[in-house]
Amino acid sequence: MARAVSTRRKLAFTALAWIVALVVFFPILWAFLTSFKTEGTAIAAPPKFLFFEWTLENYRTVLERSNYFRFLGNSIITAVGSTLLGLVVAIPAAWAMAFSPTRRTKDVLMWMLSTKMLPAVGVLVPITMLFRMMGLTDTHLGLVLVLTLINLPIIVWMLFTYFKEIPVDILEAARMDGASLRQEVIYVLTPMAIPGIASTLLLNIILAWNESFWTIVLTTTQATPLPAFIAAYSSPEGLFWAKLSAASMMAIAPILIMGWFSQKQLVRGLTFGAVK
Amino acid sequence: MATAQTRMAARFMMAPSVIALLIWMIVPLSMTIWFSFQWYTAFRAPEFTGFDNYAYFFANPNIWTVFLNTLILVGGVLAITLVGGTLLALLLDQPIFGQGLVRLLVIAPFFVMPTVSALVWKNMLMHPVNGLFAWIAKVLGFSPVDWFAQVPLFSVIIIVAWQWLPFATLILLTALQSLDEEQREAAGMDGAGPIALFFYIILPHMSRALTVVMLIQTIFLLSVFAEIFVTTNGGPGVATTNLPFLIYLQAQFQYDFGLASAGGIVAVILANIVAIFLLRVVGKNLEA
């Protein structure tokens, strides 16, 4: 990175980059600002950017009128639940494939990836039918199961690429020092595996949180998470943008913050290790 | 290295994942195939009809519009995100003040759930009367565009492209930053200008990342659903109906499970064609 650059050039690029970044970010910023306006101010022409009377009224209304905390709770239960379940199932598999690979390991990995490419509509009819038969429609359990299954290939892959980077030589060193297999796993491997597991956890919660197709199709009232809750705002044509904005902000804020922390892992996770 | 014992243990550790995915793949998919050969709606018991559902699916007068919409949606979003992502990655790779903050702003749209981004764009930005774009148009002396009435598919493309631009940018930026600085300097010393540098050094270096971005996005873009669901509901007419949305309507509103299953199988075949290419690229990486 030791490129000699003139300050003027750096300033020019800085200005350009900031303008572009603000344009890209603008819809989120605009919804953020609108969430603090009254409904009247929200549709005012010319639009008010910063100088209006800021109010928390919309947040209060959304919290009072709709059961926001239940939707939030549903989102947390399904996103975290499916991620944890996925990790429990995937960690041993990724561990085995990374540390004692066989000739077939690669085929298994590729096959797992191929299941991720099955389009949801390809199994829409049987899944809704099976859910109805088993009483899983509109339940946390049902949604957790589907979210776990659609994201399992990504979890296994991400963990596999992290585990593979743990140097195996270090095990031999530990063994020479007289460590038992149990000690090896607890004191040597686990500490080295934890960052990878944490990254996988973070990225997967984001993916599960934002999953919209199955949450819309498989829930009606009880287990509805946030994407489906927000979708309900699309039906009436009324102009209640301030409330929509407030609800939107409450739906995306937690995950936006998590996303900002996990941006590095995003590349690896979503390209299945093909770009690092 | 691997003894019989460790091999057994490995198999045991992999079993839950493999079995879960095997069930997830085989049970519903074979059911879909089975249903696709049945005359089966909510109002009658299933009855074998051979390929009738497929014939019926393709006899739909709108089917080619739907295929075309699906293709235009994928192609349009790909074009915008690949070109835009490359330009943005090149820009973010420059030395700038506040680089970290700029990056955060640029990748933010990726973390916004589809229903939120679609509704924010549809109402607050693209609304023909009160939207911000309408106001800008009026200030500049143009008549405002009624986005979802005049150019519905293009509007959906813009929203989806906005969501995927950060993904393309981030991956292309990662690829760009792995470019060997010496190679760049050597080309500069040989008298290559910025344009030549881009086409002969940078673009070839990024070609793999571009391919990966294109393939992964295509997989996801072939099943765009929520954005259409909350903005246009497939309309006006079938102007924004893509393949997933058509199948969704056939299953959930026409209650024609056989027909929807046939459509589902067509979608699976389409996605598989793309998947074969992606698996080849990822598989190559695994050997290296």
XYZ file of C-alpha atoms in Angstrom:
564
model
C 0.000 0.000 0.000
C 2.999 2.262 -0.221
C 1.798 4.198 -3.196
C 2.960 7.773 -3.248
C -0.115 9.928 -3.715
C -0.539 13.641 -3.836
C -2.846 15.075 -1.213
C -4.907 16.764 -3.871
C -5.599 13.465 -5.604
C -6.516 11.884 -2.309
C -8.906 14.736 -1.536
C -10.573 14.436 -4.931
C -11.114 10.707 -4.523
C -12.303 11.228 -0.967
C -14.958 13.687 -2.115
C -16.094 11.415 -4.924
C -16.193 8.320 -2.726
C -18.179 10.075 -0.014
C -20.733 11.381 -2.516
C -21.208 7.942 -4.056
C -21.404 6.284 -0.633
C -24.039 8.742 0.545
C -26.097 8.167 -2.605
C -25.968 4.400 -2.048
C -26.809 4.798 1.632
C -29.448 7.460 1.038
C -32.624 5.287 1.051
C -31.738 4.015 4.526
C -30.874 7.504 5.740
C -34.105 8.847 4.273
C -36.194 6.195 6.026
C -34.301 6.973 9.236
C -35.116 10.685 8.962
C -38.721 10.038 7.954
C -39.244 7.852 11.002
C -38.860 10.967 13.176
C -41.310 13.119 11.196
C -45.035 13.549 11.564
C -47.068 11.970 8.753
C -47.702 15.457 7.391
C -44.017 16.355 7.303
C -43.186 12.991 5.773
C -45.019 13.836 2.551
C -44.259 17.567 2.571
C -43.111 19.150 -0.685
C -40.426 20.406 -0.794
C -39.158 17.577 1.391
C -37.706 18.437 4.776
C -34.258 17.004 5.267
C -32.997 17.916 8.711
C -34.895 20.941 9.902
C -38.233 19.685 11.122
C -39.642 18.953 14.521
C -38.242 15.585 15.480
C -40.747 13.320 17.155
C -40.761 9.829 18.621
C -44.498 9.566 18.054
C -44.188 6.989 15.242
C -42.125 4.604 17.299
C -44.639 4.916 20.118
C -47.564 4.276 17.739
C -45.939 1.245 16.125
C -45.122 -0.214 19.535
C -48.651 0.400 20.791
C -50.709 -0.635 17.797
C -48.823 -3.617 16.533
C -47.325 -6.334 18.567
C -43.796 -5.356 17.554
C -42.094 -7.221 20.361
C -43.779 -10.458 19.407
C -42.519 -10.134 15.832
C -39.084 -9.227 17.124
C -39.198 -12.215 19.481
C -40.214 -14.482 16.594
C -37.337 -13.175 14.494
C -34.850 -13.734 17.303
C -36.157 -17.221 18.061
C -36.132 -18.366 14.452
C -32.861 -16.701 13.391
C -30.876 -17.663 16.479
C -32.578 -21.035 16.848
C -31.933 -22.093 13.276
C -28.335 -20.869 13.470
C -27.566 -22.753 16.668
C -29.233 -25.912 15.419
C -27.314 -25.555 12.163
C -24.015 -25.178 14.048
C -24.678 -28.231 16.205
C -25.267 -30.328 13.106
C -22.559 -28.733 10.973
C -19.568 -28.430 13.338
C -18.887 -32.183 13.556
C -19.321 -32.576 9.805
C -17.013 -29.679 8.919
C -14.539 -30.858 11.554
C -14.405 -34.363 10.138
C -14.034 -33.145 6.557
C -11.304 -30.647 7.430
C -9.201 -32.868 9.697
C -9.671 -36.337 8.265
C -10.530 -35.822 4.619
C -11.069 -38.810 2.378
C -11.268 -39.112 -1.378
C -14.988 -38.461 -1.232
C -14.853 -35.327 0.951
C -14.810 -33.012 -2.009
C -17.803 -34.712 -3.602
C -19.767 -34.474 -0.366
C -18.998 -30.770 -0.080
C -19.989 -30.095 -3.665
C -23.177 -32.076 -3.247
C -24.069 -30.051 -0.126
C -23.519 -26.860 -2.061
C -25.751 -28.113 -4.843
C -28.672 -28.482 -2.410
C -28.420 -24.747 -1.759
C -29.218 -24.183 -5.410
C -32.562 -25.865 -5.236
C -35.034 -23.019 -5.849
C -37.596 -22.617 -3.086
C -40.541 -22.758 -5.490
C -39.349 -26.199 -6.569
C -40.446 -27.570 -3.196
C -43.179 -25.065 -2.337
C -46.143 -27.404 -2.827
C -44.821 -30.393 -0.845
C -43.411 -28.259 1.978
C -46.653 -26.359 2.577
C -48.500 -29.663 2.366
C -46.172 -31.510 4.768
C -46.293 -28.548 7.145
C -50.080 -28.654 7.188
C -50.134 -32.396 7.730
C -47.643 -32.235 10.586
C -49.143 -29.127 12.165
C -45.941 -27.137 11.587
C -47.528 -24.230 9.716
C -47.099 -20.980 11.605
C -44.914 -22.508 14.322
C -41.429 -21.587 15.479
C -40.299 -25.178 15.163
C -41.347 -25.402 11.515
C -39.643 -22.173 10.551
C -36.486 -23.079 12.472
C -36.311 -26.418 10.638
C -36.681 -24.878 7.176
C -34.238 -22.044 7.878
C -31.716 -24.532 9.258
C -31.976 -26.716 6.181
C -31.705 -23.924 3.626
C -28.649 -22.455 5.352
C -26.927 -25.679 6.428
C -24.780 -25.900 3.269
C -23.445 -22.378 3.861
C -22.688 -23.165 7.513
C -20.820 -26.371 6.680
C -18.859 -24.661 3.925
C -17.863 -21.656 5.979
C -16.776 -23.793 8.926
C -14.878 -26.093 6.598
C -12.867 -23.240 5.067
C -12.034 -21.921 8.560
C -11.129 -25.302 10.032
C -8.903 -26.076 7.088
C -6.728 -23.117 7.994
C -5.939 -24.504 11.443
C -2.400 -25.890 11.115
C -2.370 -29.618 11.836
C 1.329 -29.488 12.820
C 0.389 -27.778 16.023
C -1.345 -30.992 17.085
C 1.855 -32.926 16.731
C 3.653 -30.355 18.842
C 1.000 -30.710 21.533
C 1.254 -34.478 21.339
C 5.012 -34.324 21.787
C 4.396 -32.265 24.893
C 2.299 -35.131 26.187
C -1.211 -33.856 25.482
C -3.985 -36.435 25.322
C -6.560 -36.395 22.548
C -9.066 -34.779 24.855
C -6.610 -32.098 25.902
C -5.745 -31.507 22.260
C -9.336 -30.825 21.373
C -10.075 -28.649 24.395
C -6.880 -26.637 24.727
C -5.498 -26.515 21.201
C -8.178 -26.945 18.571
C -11.179 -25.286 20.188
C -9.549 -21.896 20.849
C -8.363 -21.846 17.236
C -11.768 -22.809 15.885
C -13.806 -20.294 17.866
C -13.236 -17.226 15.628
C -14.439 -19.171 12.588
C -17.466 -20.462 14.431
C -18.303 -16.944 15.631
C -18.110 -15.545 12.099
C -20.305 -18.318 10.790
C -22.816 -17.692 13.544
C -22.978 -13.982 12.762
C -23.400 -14.339 9.016
C -25.994 -17.037 9.379
C -28.108 -15.030 11.796
C -28.147 -12.238 9.210
C -29.217 -14.584 6.419
C -31.940 -16.177 8.546
C -33.158 -12.801 9.827
C -33.702 -11.480 6.324
C -35.107 -14.640 4.731
C -38.412 -13.569 3.273
C -39.879 -16.224 0.997
C -40.397 -18.991 3.529
C -41.322 -16.625 6.350
C -44.091 -15.111 4.216
C -45.328 -18.459 2.915
C -45.144 -20.516 6.092
C -46.443 -18.124 8.749
C -49.774 -16.376 9.218
C -50.097 -14.866 12.699
C -48.380 -16.731 15.533
C -44.815 -17.271 14.389
C -44.569 -14.320 11.983
C -41.085 -12.783 12.035
C -40.195 -9.240 11.004
C -39.966 -9.594 7.174
C -43.564 -10.809 7.054
C -44.615 -8.159 9.595
C -43.231 -5.415 7.373
C -44.842 -6.993 4.311
C -48.199 -6.363 5.962
C -47.518 -2.637 5.520
C -47.788 -3.050 1.759
C -51.506 -3.726 1.546
C -53.302 -0.469 2.391
C -52.578 2.409 0.041
C -52.700 5.010 2.816
C -49.845 7.425 3.290
C -48.351 6.481 6.610
C -44.716 6.615 5.659
C -43.482 7.855 9.002
C -44.883 4.794 10.748
C -43.628 2.498 7.999
C -40.186 4.064 8.439
C -40.244 3.642 12.189
C -41.260 -0.011 11.864
C -38.591 -0.531 9.191
C -35.881 0.989 11.364
C -36.830 -1.261 14.241
C -36.737 -4.262 11.909
C -33.326 -3.625 10.354
C -31.311 -1.884 13.090
C -30.090 -4.954 14.997
C -29.050 -6.795 11.882
C -27.476 -3.757 10.228
C -25.194 -3.359 13.218
C -24.308 -7.052 13.219
C -23.727 -6.882 9.489
C -21.285 -4.028 9.830
C -19.266 -6.114 12.264
C -19.228 -9.170 10.040
C -18.484 -7.569 6.664
C -15.147 -9.381 6.266
C -16.699 -12.800 6.811
C -19.469 -12.002 4.402
C -17.195 -12.365 1.390
C -15.893 -15.743 2.428
C -19.263 -17.064 3.540
C -21.227 -16.050 0.491
C -18.665 -17.145 -2.066
C -18.136 -20.534 -0.394
C -14.482 -19.728 -0.002
C -14.005 -19.062 -3.710
C -12.968 -15.457 -3.007
C -10.980 -14.653 0.127
C -2.945 -41.106 8.331
C -6.579 -42.000 8.553
C -7.016 -45.233 10.433
C -10.161 -47.324 10.181
C -11.198 -45.954 13.532
C -10.910 -42.279 12.649
C -12.654 -42.968 9.358
C -15.572 -44.461 11.220
C -15.650 -41.475 13.566
C -15.577 -39.072 10.625
C -18.476 -40.840 8.995
C -20.390 -40.689 12.244
C -19.733 -36.956 12.588
C -20.862 -36.214 9.058
C -24.005 -38.312 9.245
C -26.420 -35.729 10.727
C -25.637 -33.077 8.088
C -25.661 -35.521 5.210
C -28.873 -37.225 6.280
C -30.655 -33.925 6.944
C -29.754 -32.538 3.535
C -30.482 -35.821 1.833
C -33.994 -35.853 3.278
C -34.467 -32.150 2.496
C -33.487 -32.774 -1.089
C -35.084 -36.102 -1.861
C -38.427 -36.072 -0.041
C -39.931 -32.745 -1.190
C -38.360 -32.864 -4.612
C -39.665 -36.320 -5.403
C -43.055 -35.217 -4.122
C -42.953 -32.241 -6.488
C -42.085 -34.526 -9.379
C -44.880 -36.889 -8.389
C -47.456 -34.068 -8.095
C -46.368 -32.593 -11.412
C -47.830 -35.697 -13.094
C -51.118 -35.525 -11.193
C -54.281 -33.633 -11.890
C -54.444 -32.302 -8.371
C -56.159 -29.192 -7.004
C -57.549 -28.256 -3.602
C -60.943 -29.447 -4.765
C -60.215 -32.953 -6.030
C -58.188 -36.042 -5.232
C -54.994 -36.504 -7.278
C -55.312 -38.422 -10.516
C -52.513 -39.345 -12.929
C -52.458 -37.173 -16.060
C -49.003 -37.706 -17.571
C -47.444 -34.560 -18.940
C -50.676 -32.546 -18.999
C -49.522 -30.140 -16.298
C -46.367 -29.334 -18.238
C -48.380 -28.803 -21.423
C -50.808 -26.628 -19.481
C -47.956 -24.707 -17.863
C -46.447 -23.832 -21.243
C -49.861 -23.210 -22.849
C -50.336 -20.225 -20.527
C -50.500 -17.250 -22.947
C -48.323 -15.254 -20.559
C -45.667 -17.884 -19.981
C -43.101 -16.410 -22.366
C -43.628 -12.958 -20.883
C -42.963 -14.503 -17.485
C -39.774 -16.184 -18.721
C -38.699 -12.958 -20.366
C -39.403 -11.010 -17.158
C -37.317 -13.513 -15.204
C -34.442 -13.138 -17.660
C -34.651 -9.339 -17.845
C -34.734 -9.128 -14.069
C -31.651 -11.334 -13.695
C -29.830 -9.718 -16.625
C -30.673 -6.161 -15.642
C -29.597 -6.573 -12.039
C -26.413 -8.375 -13.119
C -25.496 -5.620 -15.576
C -26.021 -2.865 -13.002
C -24.284 -4.627 -10.134
C -21.299 -5.939 -12.104
C -20.520 -2.610 -13.787
C -21.446 -0.535 -10.737
C -19.666 -2.914 -8.393
C -16.465 -2.799 -10.438
C -16.486 1.013 -10.521
C -17.242 1.236 -6.808
C -14.547 -1.294 -5.953
C -11.998 0.670 -8.001
C -13.043 3.849 -6.198
C -12.883 2.315 -2.733
C -9.469 0.864 -3.513
C -8.076 4.386 -3.875
C -6.486 6.029 -0.869
C -9.294 8.087 0.665
C -10.001 9.648 4.020
C -12.539 7.757 6.109
C -12.284 4.593 4.032
C -13.765 2.388 6.732
C -16.809 4.588 7.125
C -17.366 4.803 3.368
C -17.260 1.020 3.192
C -19.854 0.711 5.939
C -22.213 3.063 4.102
C -21.788 1.232 0.799
C -22.414 -2.274 2.149
C -25.381 -1.295 4.341
C -28.135 -2.045 1.764
C -27.172 -5.717 1.767
C -28.314 -6.099 5.364
C -31.716 -4.530 4.840
C -34.423 -7.154 4.572
C -36.064 -7.284 1.103
C -39.515 -6.273 2.318
C -38.159 -3.122 3.975
C -36.040 -1.984 1.060
C -38.826 -2.603 -1.435
C -41.376 -0.607 0.598
C -38.992 2.264 1.303
C -38.157 2.578 -2.394
C -41.735 2.171 -3.557
C -43.232 4.732 -1.186
C -40.731 7.286 -0.098
C -38.629 7.464 -3.241
C -40.703 6.318 -6.214
C -44.195 7.495 -5.266
C -45.478 9.510 -8.283
C -46.866 12.378 -6.169
C -45.133 12.549 -2.812
C -41.959 10.602 -3.546
C -38.553 12.204 -3.474
C -37.869 11.367 -7.133
C -41.109 13.099 -8.152
C -39.999 16.208 -6.273
C -36.546 16.143 -7.911
C -38.149 15.750 -11.329
C -40.413 18.729 -10.689
C -37.534 20.879 -9.473
C -35.599 20.036 -12.627
C -38.664 20.822 -14.756
C -39.582 17.304 -15.836
C -42.905 15.641 -15.281
C -42.611 12.993 -12.566
C -42.393 9.351 -13.575
C -45.070 7.032 -12.233
C -42.481 4.331 -11.694
C -44.589 1.285 -10.968
C -47.188 2.123 -13.635
C -44.904 3.222 -16.470
C -41.767 1.136 -15.962
C -42.748 -1.513 -13.399
C -40.118 -4.112 -14.210
C -37.367 -1.505 -14.377
C -38.447 -0.239 -10.946
C -38.151 -3.721 -9.475
C -34.747 -4.097 -11.141
C -33.528 -0.865 -9.534
C -34.607 -1.993 -6.065
C -33.065 -5.441 -6.381
C -29.880 -4.016 -7.912
C -29.559 -1.614 -4.972
C -29.698 -4.587 -2.619
C -27.053 -6.576 -4.493
C -24.642 -3.780 -5.387
C -22.876 -4.021 -1.989
C -22.326 -7.760 -2.413
C -20.675 -7.293 -5.815
C -18.651 -4.327 -4.570
C -17.374 -6.092 -1.482
C -16.266 -9.224 -3.319
C -14.688 -7.328 -6.203
C -12.909 -5.071 -3.723
C -11.534 -8.113 -1.912
C -10.257 -9.474 -5.217
C -8.810 -6.097 -6.174
C -6.886 -5.805 -2.928
C -5.182 -9.134 -3.535
C -3.645 -7.743 -6.734
C 0.117 -7.721 -6.516
C 1.332 -4.151 -6.092
C 4.568 -4.891 -7.949
C 2.665 -6.056 -10.993
C 0.804 -2.785 -11.035
C 4.015 -0.798 -10.680
C 5.762 -2.800 -13.372
C 2.929 -2.087 -15.801
C 3.106 1.572 -14.858
C 6.846 1.659 -15.559
C 6.277 0.050 -18.932
C 4.144 3.063 -19.739
C 0.666 1.617 -19.288
C -1.929 4.305 -18.640
C -4.882 3.817 -16.287
C -7.098 2.474 -19.089
C -4.537 -0.053 -20.285
C -3.795 -0.963 -16.676
C -7.477 -1.674 -16.115
C -8.016 -3.801 -19.201
C -4.731 -5.728 -19.226
C -3.916 -6.139 -15.526
C -6.883 -5.409 -13.265
C -9.740 -6.929 -15.254
C -7.983 -10.264 -15.917
C -7.082 -10.422 -12.228
C -10.711 -9.866 -11.235
C -12.219 -12.208 -13.819
C -12.600 -15.070 -11.360
C -14.283 -12.886 -8.746
C -16.563 -11.456 -11.443
C -17.558 -14.964 -12.490
C -18.264 -15.975 -8.898
C -20.347 -12.851 -8.269
C -22.290 -13.409 -11.469
C -23.080 -17.039 -10.745
C -24.003 -16.601 -7.079
C -26.190 -13.614 -7.829
C -27.908 -15.477 -10.655
C -28.869 -18.269 -8.251
C -30.446 -15.769 -5.867
C -31.915 -13.520 -8.582
C -33.714 -16.419 -10.230
C -35.818 -16.606 -7.066
C -36.576 -12.928 -6.379
C -39.920 -12.946 -4.630
C -40.478 -10.630 -1.653
C -39.646 -7.444 -3.570
C -42.372 -8.251 -6.108
C -44.763 -9.453 -3.432
C -44.787 -6.135 -1.562
C -44.534 -3.707 -4.484
C -46.482 -4.804 -7.548
C -47.895 -8.227 -6.740
C -46.735 -9.232 -10.190
C -48.603 -6.484 -12.009
C -49.756 -4.417 -13.696
C -51.073 -7.453 -15.593
C -48.098 -9.782 -15.610
C -45.547 -7.007 -16.198
C -43.489 -7.914 -13.122
C -44.410 -11.578 -12.706
C -41.319 -13.760 -12.728
C -41.173 -17.536 -12.576
C -41.191 -17.911 -8.759
C -44.047 -15.466 -8.426
C -46.115 -17.242 -11.086
C -45.624 -20.587 -9.344
C -46.456 -19.012 -5.992
C -49.754 -17.700 -7.436
C -50.609 -21.061 -8.998
C -50.027 -22.876 -5.710
C -51.416 -20.409 -3.167
C -54.236 -18.728 -5.092
C -55.323 -21.024 -7.904
C -54.820 -24.033 -5.629
C -53.572 -25.940 -8.664
C -50.902 -28.037 -6.974
C -50.157 -30.177 -10.009
C -49.614 -27.153 -12.234
C -47.482 -25.370 -9.624
C -45.403 -28.523 -9.194
C -44.750 -28.718 -12.930
C -43.666 -25.056 -12.809
C -41.472 -25.832 -9.823
C -39.678 -28.556 -11.746
C -39.111 -26.152 -14.652
C -37.585 -23.678 -12.169
C -35.373 -26.399 -10.699
C -34.071 -27.327 -14.154
C -33.368 -23.675 -14.944
C -31.472 -23.167 -11.676
C -29.507 -26.364 -12.236
C -28.151 -25.126 -15.527
C -26.620 -22.154 -13.693
C -25.569 -24.291 -10.738
C -23.462 -26.621 -12.878
C -21.255 -23.702 -13.895
C -20.947 -22.364 -10.355
C -20.035 -25.768 -8.949
C -17.314 -26.096 -11.547
C -15.748 -22.750 -10.517
C -15.951 -23.498 -6.785
C -14.743 -27.068 -7.315
C -11.617 -25.865 -9.102
C -10.820 -23.676 -6.118
C -11.115 -26.615 -3.749
C -8.304 -28.470 -5.505
C -5.913 -25.545 -5.365
